[in-house]
mmCIF file of C-alpha atoms in Angstrom:
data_model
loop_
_atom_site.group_PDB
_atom_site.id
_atom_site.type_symbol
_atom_site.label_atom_id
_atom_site.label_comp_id
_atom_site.label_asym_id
_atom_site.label_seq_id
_atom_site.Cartn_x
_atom_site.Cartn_y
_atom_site.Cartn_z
ATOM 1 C CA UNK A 1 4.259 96.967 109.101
ATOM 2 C CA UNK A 2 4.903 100.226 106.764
ATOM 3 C CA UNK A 3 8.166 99.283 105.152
ATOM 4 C CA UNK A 4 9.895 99.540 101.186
ATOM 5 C CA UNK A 5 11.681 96.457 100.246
ATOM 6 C CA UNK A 6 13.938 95.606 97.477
ATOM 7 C CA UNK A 7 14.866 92.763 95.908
ATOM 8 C CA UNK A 8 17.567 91.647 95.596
ATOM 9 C CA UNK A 9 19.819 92.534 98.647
ATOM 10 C CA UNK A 10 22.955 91.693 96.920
ATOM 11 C CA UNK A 11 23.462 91.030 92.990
ATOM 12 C CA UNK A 12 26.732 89.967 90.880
ATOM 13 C CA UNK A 13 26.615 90.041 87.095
ATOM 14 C CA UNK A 14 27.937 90.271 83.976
ATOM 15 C CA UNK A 15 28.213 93.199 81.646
ATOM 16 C CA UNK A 16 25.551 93.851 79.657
ATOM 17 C CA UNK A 17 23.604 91.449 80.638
ATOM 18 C CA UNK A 18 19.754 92.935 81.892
ATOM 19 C CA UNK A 19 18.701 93.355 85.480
ATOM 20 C CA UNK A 20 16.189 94.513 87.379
ATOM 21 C CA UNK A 21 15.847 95.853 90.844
ATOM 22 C CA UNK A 22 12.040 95.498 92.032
ATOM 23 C CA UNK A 23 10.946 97.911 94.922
ATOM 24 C CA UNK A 24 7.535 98.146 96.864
ATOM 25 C CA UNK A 25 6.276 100.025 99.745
ATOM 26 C CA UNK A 26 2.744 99.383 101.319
ATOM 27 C CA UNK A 27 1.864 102.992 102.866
ATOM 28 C CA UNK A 28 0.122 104.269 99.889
ATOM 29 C CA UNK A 29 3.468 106.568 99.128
ATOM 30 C CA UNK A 30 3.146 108.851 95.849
ATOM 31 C CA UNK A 31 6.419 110.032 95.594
ATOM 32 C CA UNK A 32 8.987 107.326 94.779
ATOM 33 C CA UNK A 33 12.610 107.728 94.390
ATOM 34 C CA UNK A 34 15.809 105.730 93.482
ATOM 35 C CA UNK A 35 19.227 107.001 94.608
ATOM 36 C CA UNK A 36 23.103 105.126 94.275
ATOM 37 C CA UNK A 37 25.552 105.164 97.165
ATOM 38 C CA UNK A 38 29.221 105.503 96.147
ATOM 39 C CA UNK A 39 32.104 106.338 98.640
ATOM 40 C CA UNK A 40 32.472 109.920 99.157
ATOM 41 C CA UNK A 41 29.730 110.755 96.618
ATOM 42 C CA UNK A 42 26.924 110.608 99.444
ATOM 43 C CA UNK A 43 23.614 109.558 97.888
ATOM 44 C CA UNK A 44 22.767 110.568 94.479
ATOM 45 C CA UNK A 45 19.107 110.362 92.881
ATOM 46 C CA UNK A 46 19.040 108.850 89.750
ATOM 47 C CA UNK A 47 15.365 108.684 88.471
ATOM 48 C CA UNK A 48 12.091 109.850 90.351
ATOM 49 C CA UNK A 49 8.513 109.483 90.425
ATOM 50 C CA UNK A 50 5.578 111.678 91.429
ATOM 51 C CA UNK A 51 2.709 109.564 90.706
ATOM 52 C CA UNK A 52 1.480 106.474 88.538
ATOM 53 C CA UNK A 53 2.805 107.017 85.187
ATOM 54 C CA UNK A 54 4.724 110.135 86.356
ATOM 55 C CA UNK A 55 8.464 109.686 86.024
ATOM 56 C CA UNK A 56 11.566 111.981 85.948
ATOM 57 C CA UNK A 57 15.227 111.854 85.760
ATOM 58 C CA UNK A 58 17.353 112.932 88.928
ATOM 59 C CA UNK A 59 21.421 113.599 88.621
ATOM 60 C CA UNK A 60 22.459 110.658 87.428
ATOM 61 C CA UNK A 61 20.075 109.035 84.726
ATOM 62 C CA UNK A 62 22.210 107.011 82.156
ATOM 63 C CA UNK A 63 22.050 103.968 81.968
ATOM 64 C CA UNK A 64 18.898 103.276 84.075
ATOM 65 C CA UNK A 65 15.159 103.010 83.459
ATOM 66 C CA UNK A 66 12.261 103.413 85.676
ATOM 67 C CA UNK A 67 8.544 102.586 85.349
ATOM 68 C CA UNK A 68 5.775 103.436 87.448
ATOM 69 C CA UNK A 69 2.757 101.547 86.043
ATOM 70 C CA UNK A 70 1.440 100.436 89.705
ATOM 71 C CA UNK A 71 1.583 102.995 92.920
ATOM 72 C CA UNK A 72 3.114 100.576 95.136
ATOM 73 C CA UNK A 73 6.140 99.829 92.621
ATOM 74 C CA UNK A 74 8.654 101.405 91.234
ATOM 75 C CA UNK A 75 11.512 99.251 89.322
ATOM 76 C CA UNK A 76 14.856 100.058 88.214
ATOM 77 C CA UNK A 77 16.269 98.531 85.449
ATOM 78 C CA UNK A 78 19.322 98.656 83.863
ATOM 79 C CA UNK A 79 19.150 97.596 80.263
ATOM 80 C CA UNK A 80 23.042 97.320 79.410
ATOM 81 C CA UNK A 81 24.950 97.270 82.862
ATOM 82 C CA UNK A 82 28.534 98.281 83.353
ATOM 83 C CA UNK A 83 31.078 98.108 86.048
ATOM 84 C CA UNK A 84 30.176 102.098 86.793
ATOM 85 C CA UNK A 85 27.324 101.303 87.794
ATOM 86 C CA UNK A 86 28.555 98.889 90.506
ATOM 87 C CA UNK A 87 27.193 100.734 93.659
ATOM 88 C CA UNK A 88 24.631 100.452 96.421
ATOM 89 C CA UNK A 89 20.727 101.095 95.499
ATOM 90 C CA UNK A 90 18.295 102.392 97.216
ATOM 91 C CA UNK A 91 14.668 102.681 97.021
ATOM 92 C CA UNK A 92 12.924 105.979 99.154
ATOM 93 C CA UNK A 93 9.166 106.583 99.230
ATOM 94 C CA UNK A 94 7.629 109.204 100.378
ATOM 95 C CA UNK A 95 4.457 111.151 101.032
ATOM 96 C CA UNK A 96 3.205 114.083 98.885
ATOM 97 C CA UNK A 97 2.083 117.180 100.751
ATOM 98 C CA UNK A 98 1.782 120.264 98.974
ATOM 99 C CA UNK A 99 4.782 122.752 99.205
ATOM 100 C CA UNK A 100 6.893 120.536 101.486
ATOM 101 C CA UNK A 101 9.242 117.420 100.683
ATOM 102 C CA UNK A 102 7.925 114.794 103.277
ATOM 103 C CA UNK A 103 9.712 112.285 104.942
ATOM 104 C CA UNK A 104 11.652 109.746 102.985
ATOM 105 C CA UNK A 105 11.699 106.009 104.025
ATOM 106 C CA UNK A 106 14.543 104.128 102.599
ATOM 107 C CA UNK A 107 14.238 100.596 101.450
ATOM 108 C CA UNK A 108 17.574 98.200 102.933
ATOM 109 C CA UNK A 109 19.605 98.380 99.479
ATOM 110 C CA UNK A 110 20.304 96.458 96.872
ATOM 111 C CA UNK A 111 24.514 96.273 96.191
ATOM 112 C CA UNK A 112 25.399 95.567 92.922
ATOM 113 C CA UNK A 113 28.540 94.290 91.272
ATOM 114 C CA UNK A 114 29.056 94.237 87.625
ATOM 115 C CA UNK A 115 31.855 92.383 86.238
ATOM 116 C CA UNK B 1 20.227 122.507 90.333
ATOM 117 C CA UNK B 2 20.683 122.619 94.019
ATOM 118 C CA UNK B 3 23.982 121.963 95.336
ATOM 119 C CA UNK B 4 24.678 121.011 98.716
ATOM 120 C CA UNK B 5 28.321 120.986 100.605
ATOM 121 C CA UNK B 6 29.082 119.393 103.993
ATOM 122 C CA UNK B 7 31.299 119.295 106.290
ATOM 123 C CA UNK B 8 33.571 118.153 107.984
ATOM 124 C CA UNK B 9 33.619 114.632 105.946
ATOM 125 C CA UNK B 10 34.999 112.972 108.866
ATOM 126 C CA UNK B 11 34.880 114.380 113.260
ATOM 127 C CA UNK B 12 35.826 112.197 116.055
ATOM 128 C CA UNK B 13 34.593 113.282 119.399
ATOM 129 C CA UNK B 14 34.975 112.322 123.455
ATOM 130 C CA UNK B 15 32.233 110.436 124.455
ATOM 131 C CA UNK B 16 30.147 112.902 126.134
ATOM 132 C CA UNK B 17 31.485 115.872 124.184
ATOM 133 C CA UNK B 18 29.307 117.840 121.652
ATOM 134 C CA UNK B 19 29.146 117.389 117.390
ATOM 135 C CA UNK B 20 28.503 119.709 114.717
ATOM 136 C CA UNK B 21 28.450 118.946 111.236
ATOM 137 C CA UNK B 22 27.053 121.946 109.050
ATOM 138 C CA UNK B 23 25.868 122.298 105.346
ATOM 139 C CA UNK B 24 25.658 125.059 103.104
ATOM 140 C CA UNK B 25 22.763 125.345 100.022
ATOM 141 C CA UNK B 26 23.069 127.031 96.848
ATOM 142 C CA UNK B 27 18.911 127.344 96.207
ATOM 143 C CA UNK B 28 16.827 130.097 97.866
ATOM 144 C CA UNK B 29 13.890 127.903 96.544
ATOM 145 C CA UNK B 30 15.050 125.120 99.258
ATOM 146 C CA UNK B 31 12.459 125.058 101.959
ATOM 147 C CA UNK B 32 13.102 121.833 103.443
ATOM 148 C CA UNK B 33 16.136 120.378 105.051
ATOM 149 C CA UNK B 34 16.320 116.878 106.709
ATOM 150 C CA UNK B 35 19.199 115.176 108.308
ATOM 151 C CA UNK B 36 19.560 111.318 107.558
ATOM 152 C CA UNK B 37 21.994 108.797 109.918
ATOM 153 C CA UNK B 38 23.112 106.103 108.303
ATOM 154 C CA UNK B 39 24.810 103.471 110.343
ATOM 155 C CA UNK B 40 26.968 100.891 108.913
ATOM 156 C CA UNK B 41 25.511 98.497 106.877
ATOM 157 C CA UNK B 42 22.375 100.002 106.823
ATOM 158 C CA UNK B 43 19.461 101.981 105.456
ATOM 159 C CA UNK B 44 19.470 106.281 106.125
ATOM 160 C CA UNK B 45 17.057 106.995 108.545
ATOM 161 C CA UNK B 46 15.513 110.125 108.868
ATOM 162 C CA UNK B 47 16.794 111.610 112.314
ATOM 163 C CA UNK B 48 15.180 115.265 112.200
ATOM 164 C CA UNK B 49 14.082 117.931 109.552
ATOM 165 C CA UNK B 50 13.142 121.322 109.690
ATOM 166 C CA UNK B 51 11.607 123.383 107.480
ATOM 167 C CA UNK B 52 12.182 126.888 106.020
ATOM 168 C CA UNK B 53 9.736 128.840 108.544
ATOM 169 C CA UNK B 54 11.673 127.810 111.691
ATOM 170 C CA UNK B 55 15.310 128.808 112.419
ATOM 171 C CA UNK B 56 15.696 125.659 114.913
ATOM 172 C CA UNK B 57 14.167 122.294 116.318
ATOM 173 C CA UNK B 58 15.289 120.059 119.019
ATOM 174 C CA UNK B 59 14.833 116.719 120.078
ATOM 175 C CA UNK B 60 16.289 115.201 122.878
ATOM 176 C CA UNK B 61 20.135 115.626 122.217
ATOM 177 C CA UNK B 62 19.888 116.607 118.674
ATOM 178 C CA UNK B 63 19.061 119.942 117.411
ATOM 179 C CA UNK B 64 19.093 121.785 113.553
ATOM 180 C CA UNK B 65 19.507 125.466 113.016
ATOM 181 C CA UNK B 66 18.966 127.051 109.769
ATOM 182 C CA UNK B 67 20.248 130.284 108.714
ATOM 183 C CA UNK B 68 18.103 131.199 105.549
ATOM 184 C CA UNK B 69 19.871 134.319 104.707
ATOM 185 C CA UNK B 70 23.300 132.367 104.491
ATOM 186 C CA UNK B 71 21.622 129.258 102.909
ATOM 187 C CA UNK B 72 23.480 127.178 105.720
ATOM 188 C CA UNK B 73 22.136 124.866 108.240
ATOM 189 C CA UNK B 74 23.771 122.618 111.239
ATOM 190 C CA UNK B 75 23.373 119.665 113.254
ATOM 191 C CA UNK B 76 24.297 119.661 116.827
ATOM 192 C CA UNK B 77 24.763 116.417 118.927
ATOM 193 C CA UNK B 78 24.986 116.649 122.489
ATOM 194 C CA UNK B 79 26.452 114.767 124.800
ATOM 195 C CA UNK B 80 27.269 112.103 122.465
ATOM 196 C CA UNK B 81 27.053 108.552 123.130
ATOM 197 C CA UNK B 82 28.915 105.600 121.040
ATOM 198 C CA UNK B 83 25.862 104.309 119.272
ATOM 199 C CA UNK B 84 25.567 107.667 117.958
ATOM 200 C CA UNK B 85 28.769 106.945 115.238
ATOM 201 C CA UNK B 86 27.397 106.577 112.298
ATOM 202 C CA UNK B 87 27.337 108.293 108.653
ATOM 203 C CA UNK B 88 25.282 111.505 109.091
ATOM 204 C CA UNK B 89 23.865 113.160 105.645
ATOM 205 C CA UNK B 90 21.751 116.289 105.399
ATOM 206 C CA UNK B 91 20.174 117.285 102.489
ATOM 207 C CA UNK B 92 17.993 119.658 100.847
ATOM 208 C CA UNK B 93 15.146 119.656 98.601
ATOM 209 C CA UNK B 94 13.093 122.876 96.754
ATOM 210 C CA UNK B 95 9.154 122.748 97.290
ATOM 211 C CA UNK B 96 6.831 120.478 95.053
ATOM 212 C CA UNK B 97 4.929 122.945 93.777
ATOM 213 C CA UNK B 98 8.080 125.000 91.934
ATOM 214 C CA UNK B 99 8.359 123.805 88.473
ATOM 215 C CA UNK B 100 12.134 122.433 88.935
ATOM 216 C CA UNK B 101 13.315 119.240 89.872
ATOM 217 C CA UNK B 102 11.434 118.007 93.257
ATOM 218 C CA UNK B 103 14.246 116.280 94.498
ATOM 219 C CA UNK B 104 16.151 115.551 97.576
ATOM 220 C CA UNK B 105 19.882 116.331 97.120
ATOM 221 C CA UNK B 106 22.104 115.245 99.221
ATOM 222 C CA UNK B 107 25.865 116.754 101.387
ATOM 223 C CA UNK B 108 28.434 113.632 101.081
ATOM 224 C CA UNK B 109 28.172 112.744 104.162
ATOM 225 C CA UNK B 110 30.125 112.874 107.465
ATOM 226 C CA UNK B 111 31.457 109.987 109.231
ATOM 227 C CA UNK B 112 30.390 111.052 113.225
ATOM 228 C CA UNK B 113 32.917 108.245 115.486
ATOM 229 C CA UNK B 114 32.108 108.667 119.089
ATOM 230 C CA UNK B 115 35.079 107.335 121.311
ATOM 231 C CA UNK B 116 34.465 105.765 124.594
#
């Protein structure tokens, strides 16, 4: 089945302590995205990437890391978190044709408290 | 960067009745322009696109018009049905090739509740 999952689903920690939110898709996706839900904010991108070893920052890139050393993966990490970036993750693939965006396919989300 | 507005951020309809929720753009370069549903709980879902060539698509009951010249675009629901409440986003992203941010960005949202 095509799908992008994350891991964790749901996360509670502590401030500045290190986490990281693993995501993989299986459809052979190029472009691979990260976005954070917050109420009334719709979804913003935070860091993307266009290929292996291709990586960019989105709207909202501090405090977050990305790496893209496989195709299939794409973690986030968050090297010092802090309660502003409690929020709900997700993970989008997508395919690369030229000219056009293609379709996105979300993974289910990751929501993350920081205390 | 692109900016994209939408509204309204909340619409209540009849059962049966029609929705529209539009969006306005603030790139020309924007060439692509996909509507996501996102019910509660849940991941967005892609629900229809359309790209900059076409002024409108339709499938089934829903249905996009863009107006390139006004850099706005709309969804339209018809005859509505309860499972259709749900969080609707559009968004809109610039082509790949341009050498600016390749990016999906996204309107706020609108909350769609369909009343029985």
């Amino acid at each position: 089945e095509a799908q992008v999952t994350q891991n964790p689903r749901y996360l509670i920690t502590v401030t500045g302590k290190k986490l990281t939110v693993t995501c993989s898709q299986n459809m052979n996706h190029e472009y691979m995205s990260w976005y954070r839900q917050d109420p009334g904010l719709g979804l913003r991108q935070i860091y993307y990437s266009m290929n292996v070893e291709v990586t960019d920052k989105g709207d909202v890139p501090e405090g977050y890391k990305v790496s893209r050393k496989e195709k299939r993966n794409f973690p986030l990490i968050l090297e010092s978190p802090s309660p502003n970036q409690t929020s709900l993750y997700f993970c989008a693939s997508s395919l690369r044709l030229a000219g056009y965006q293609e379709t996105q396919y979300f993974g289910p989300g990751t929501r993350l408290l920081v205390l | 960067g692109e900016n994209v507005e939408q509204h309204p951020s909340t619409l209540s309809v009849q059962e049966g009745d029609s929705a529209v929720i539009k969006c306005t753009y603030s790139d020309s370069a924007s060439n692509y322009f996909p509507w996501y549903k996102q019910e509660l709980g849940k991941r967005p879902q892609l629900i229809i696109d359309i790209r900059s060539n076409v002024g409108e698509k339709k499938d089934q009951r829903i249905a996009v018009t863009l107006n390139k010249t006004a850099k706005h675009f709309s969804l339209h629901i018809t005859e509505t049905q309860p499972e259709d409440s749900a969080v609707y986003f559009c968004a809109a992203s610039q082509p790949f090739s341009s050498g600016s941010a390749r990016q999906l960005t996204f309107g706020s949202g609108t909350q769609l509740t369909v009343l029985p």
